[in-house]
């Protein structure tokens, strides 16, 4: 696991699901509030991002018989934390604009979805698995370069990133 930490400051159509609030847009992206206090205010938002061929919930479940979604444990250990999953179109992902969305396009759409959902008004930590980590890096780089105010808030409020199995130097699959 790699960990990068830095300091800083930072409506779509909501769909009610049992115990979850999901917000989607028209690019096969979905942001789901899974657990923790749903009101804004002090505290922290943790966004978990699955990898290539991953699943916004299955990626983060234990391998045991109970299939526990372990990020929920953080809500009992950290006061004021909210857990979110970011679903992105990762199956058969293309690295170019032909066919599936390119990584840059997914990053842009993800930033817009997070901003329209109100993320960026509290501290943020991103947790990425595999290519989800690369998506997080692209999102943060895009937020730093572009002059979009709501994206800048997301960058400013990002206080940490956790990379799990992220191919920072490339992978054979990409060749």
Coordinates of C-alpha atoms in Angstrom, one line a residue:
X1 CA 0.0 0.0 0.0
X2 CA 1.3 3.4 -0.9
X3 CA 0.2 6.5 1.0
X4 CA 0.4 10.1 -0.2
X5 CA -0.8 12.8 2.2
X6 CA -0.9 16.6 1.8
X7 CA -2.8 19.3 3.7
X8 CA -5.4 21.6 2.3
X9 CA -8.8 23.2 2.6
X10 CA -11.8 22.6 -0.1
X11 CA -27.3 17.9 -7.9
X12 CA -27.7 15.5 -9.8
X13 CA -30.8 13.3 -9.4
X14 CA -30.5 11.4 -6.1
X15 CA -31.8 7.8 -6.0
X16 CA -32.7 6.3 -2.7
X17 CA -31.6 2.7 -2.1
X18 CA -31.8 0.7 1.1
X19 CA -29.2 2.2 3.4
X20 CA -27.6 4.1 0.5
X21 CA -27.9 7.2 -1.6
X22 CA -26.7 7.0 -5.1
X23 CA -26.2 9.8 -7.6
X24 CA -25.6 9.0 -11.2
X25 CA -24.9 10.9 -14.4
X26 CA -25.2 9.9 -18.1
X27 CA -21.6 8.5 -18.5
X28 CA -22.0 5.2 -16.5
X29 CA -20.6 6.9 -13.4
X30 CA -22.3 6.6 -10.0
X31 CA -21.4 8.0 -6.6
X32 CA -23.0 6.2 -3.8
X33 CA -23.1 7.3 -0.1
X34 CA -22.8 4.0 1.7
X35 CA -22.5 4.9 5.4
X36 CA -21.7 7.5 7.9
X37 CA -23.6 10.7 8.7
X38 CA -25.3 12.0 5.6
X39 CA -25.3 15.6 6.7
X40 CA -22.5 18.0 5.8
X41 CA -20.4 19.8 8.4
X42 CA -17.1 18.9 10.0
X43 CA -15.7 15.5 9.3
X44 CA -14.3 13.7 6.4
X45 CA -15.4 12.0 3.2
X46 CA -13.7 8.8 2.1
X47 CA -14.2 7.8 -1.6
X48 CA -13.3 4.3 -2.6
X49 CA -12.6 3.7 -6.3
X50 CA -12.5 0.2 -7.8
X51 CA -10.1 -0.9 -10.4
X52 CA -10.2 -2.4 -13.9
X53 CA -13.1 -4.9 -14.1
X54 CA -13.9 -4.1 -10.5
X55 CA -17.1 -3.4 -8.7
X56 CA -17.9 -0.5 -6.4
X57 CA -18.9 -2.9 -3.6
X58 CA -17.4 -6.3 -4.4
X59 CA -13.9 -4.9 -4.7
X60 CA -14.1 -3.8 -1.0
X61 CA -15.7 -6.9 0.5
X62 CA -13.8 -9.4 2.5
X63 CA -13.2 -12.8 1.0
X64 CA -14.8 -14.6 4.0
X65 CA -18.2 -16.1 4.1
X66 CA -19.8 -13.0 5.5
X67 CA -18.6 -10.8 2.6
X68 CA -18.1 -7.7 4.9
X69 CA -17.8 -4.3 3.1
X70 CA -14.8 -3.3 5.2
X71 CA -14.8 0.5 4.5
X72 CA -17.9 0.7 6.8
X73 CA -15.6 -0.1 9.7
X74 CA -14.1 3.3 9.3
X75 CA -17.4 4.9 10.4
X76 CA -17.1 3.3 13.8
X77 CA -13.4 4.2 14.1
X78 CA -13.4 7.8 12.9
X79 CA -16.0 10.4 14.1
X80 CA -17.8 12.3 11.3
X81 CA -16.6 10.2 8.4
X82 CA -18.8 9.4 5.4
X83 CA -18.0 6.5 3.0
X84 CA -18.7 6.8 -0.7
X85 CA -18.1 4.5 -3.7
X86 CA -17.3 5.8 -7.1
X87 CA -18.4 3.5 -9.9
X88 CA -16.8 4.1 -13.3
X89 CA -17.0 2.2 -16.6
X90 CA -14.0 0.0 -16.1
X91 CA -14.9 -3.3 -17.9
X92 CA -13.1 -3.4 -21.2
X93 CA -11.7 0.0 -20.5
X94 CA -9.9 1.6 -23.5
X95 CA -6.9 3.9 -23.1
X96 CA -8.1 6.1 -26.0
X97 CA -11.2 8.0 -26.9
X98 CA -12.4 5.3 -29.3
X99 CA -15.0 3.0 -27.9
X100 CA -15.0 3.4 -24.1
X101 CA -14.2 6.6 -22.3
X102 CA -10.5 7.5 -22.1
X103 CA -9.0 7.9 -18.6
X104 CA -9.0 11.7 -19.0
X105 CA -12.7 11.7 -19.9
X106 CA -13.5 9.5 -16.9
X107 CA -11.5 11.8 -14.6
X108 CA -13.3 14.9 -15.9
X109 CA -16.8 13.3 -15.6
X110 CA -15.8 11.9 -12.1
X111 CA -14.8 15.4 -10.9
X112 CA -18.0 16.9 -12.2
X113 CA -20.0 14.2 -10.4
X114 CA -18.2 14.6 -7.1
X115 CA -18.5 18.4 -7.3
X116 CA -22.3 18.3 -8.2
X117 CA -22.7 15.9 -5.2
X118 CA -21.2 18.4 -2.8
X119 CA -17.9 16.6 -2.2
X120 CA -15.2 19.2 -1.6
X121 CA -16.9 21.0 1.3
X122 CA -15.2 18.6 3.8
X123 CA -11.8 17.0 3.9
X124 CA -11.4 14.1 1.4
X125 CA -9.4 10.9 1.3
X126 CA -9.4 8.8 -1.8
X127 CA -8.7 5.0 -1.7
X128 CA -8.0 3.4 -5.1
X129 CA -7.5 -0.2 -6.1
X130 CA -5.5 -1.0 -9.2
X131 CA -6.5 1.3 -12.1
X132 CA -8.9 3.1 -9.7
X133 CA -5.7 4.6 -8.2
X134 CA -4.6 5.8 -11.6
X135 CA -8.1 7.4 -12.1
X136 CA -7.6 9.2 -8.7
X137 CA -4.2 10.5 -9.8
X138 CA -5.7 11.7 -13.1
X139 CA -8.5 13.4 -11.3
X140 CA -6.2 15.3 -8.9
X141 CA -3.8 16.3 -11.7
X142 CA -6.8 17.5 -13.8
X143 CA -8.1 19.5 -10.8
X144 CA -4.7 21.1 -10.4
X145 CA -4.4 22.1 -14.1
X146 CA -7.9 23.2 -14.9
X147 CA -9.5 26.4 -13.8
X148 CA -12.8 24.9 -12.7
X149 CA -13.5 26.3 -9.2
X150 CA -15.4 23.3 -7.9
X151 CA -12.7 20.9 -9.0
X152 CA -10.1 23.1 -7.3
X153 CA -12.1 22.7 -4.1
X154 CA -11.9 19.0 -4.4
X155 CA -8.1 19.2 -4.8
X156 CA -7.7 21.7 -1.9
X157 CA -9.8 19.5 0.4
X158 CA -7.9 16.3 -0.5
X159 CA -5.8 15.4 2.6
X160 CA -4.8 11.9 1.6
X161 CA -4.8 9.2 -1.0
X162 CA -4.3 5.5 -0.5
X163 CA -3.2 3.3 -3.4
X164 CA -3.7 -0.4 -3.2
X165 CA -2.1 -2.5 -6.1
X166 CA -1.9 0.6 -8.3
X167 CA 0.4 0.2 -11.3
X168 CA 2.2 3.5 -11.0
X169 CA 4.8 2.4 -13.5
X170 CA 2.4 0.7 -15.9
X171 CA 1.3 -2.8 -16.3
X172 CA 1.6 -5.6 -18.9
X173 CA -2.2 -5.3 -19.5
X174 CA -1.7 -1.8 -21.0
X175 CA 0.8 -3.0 -23.6

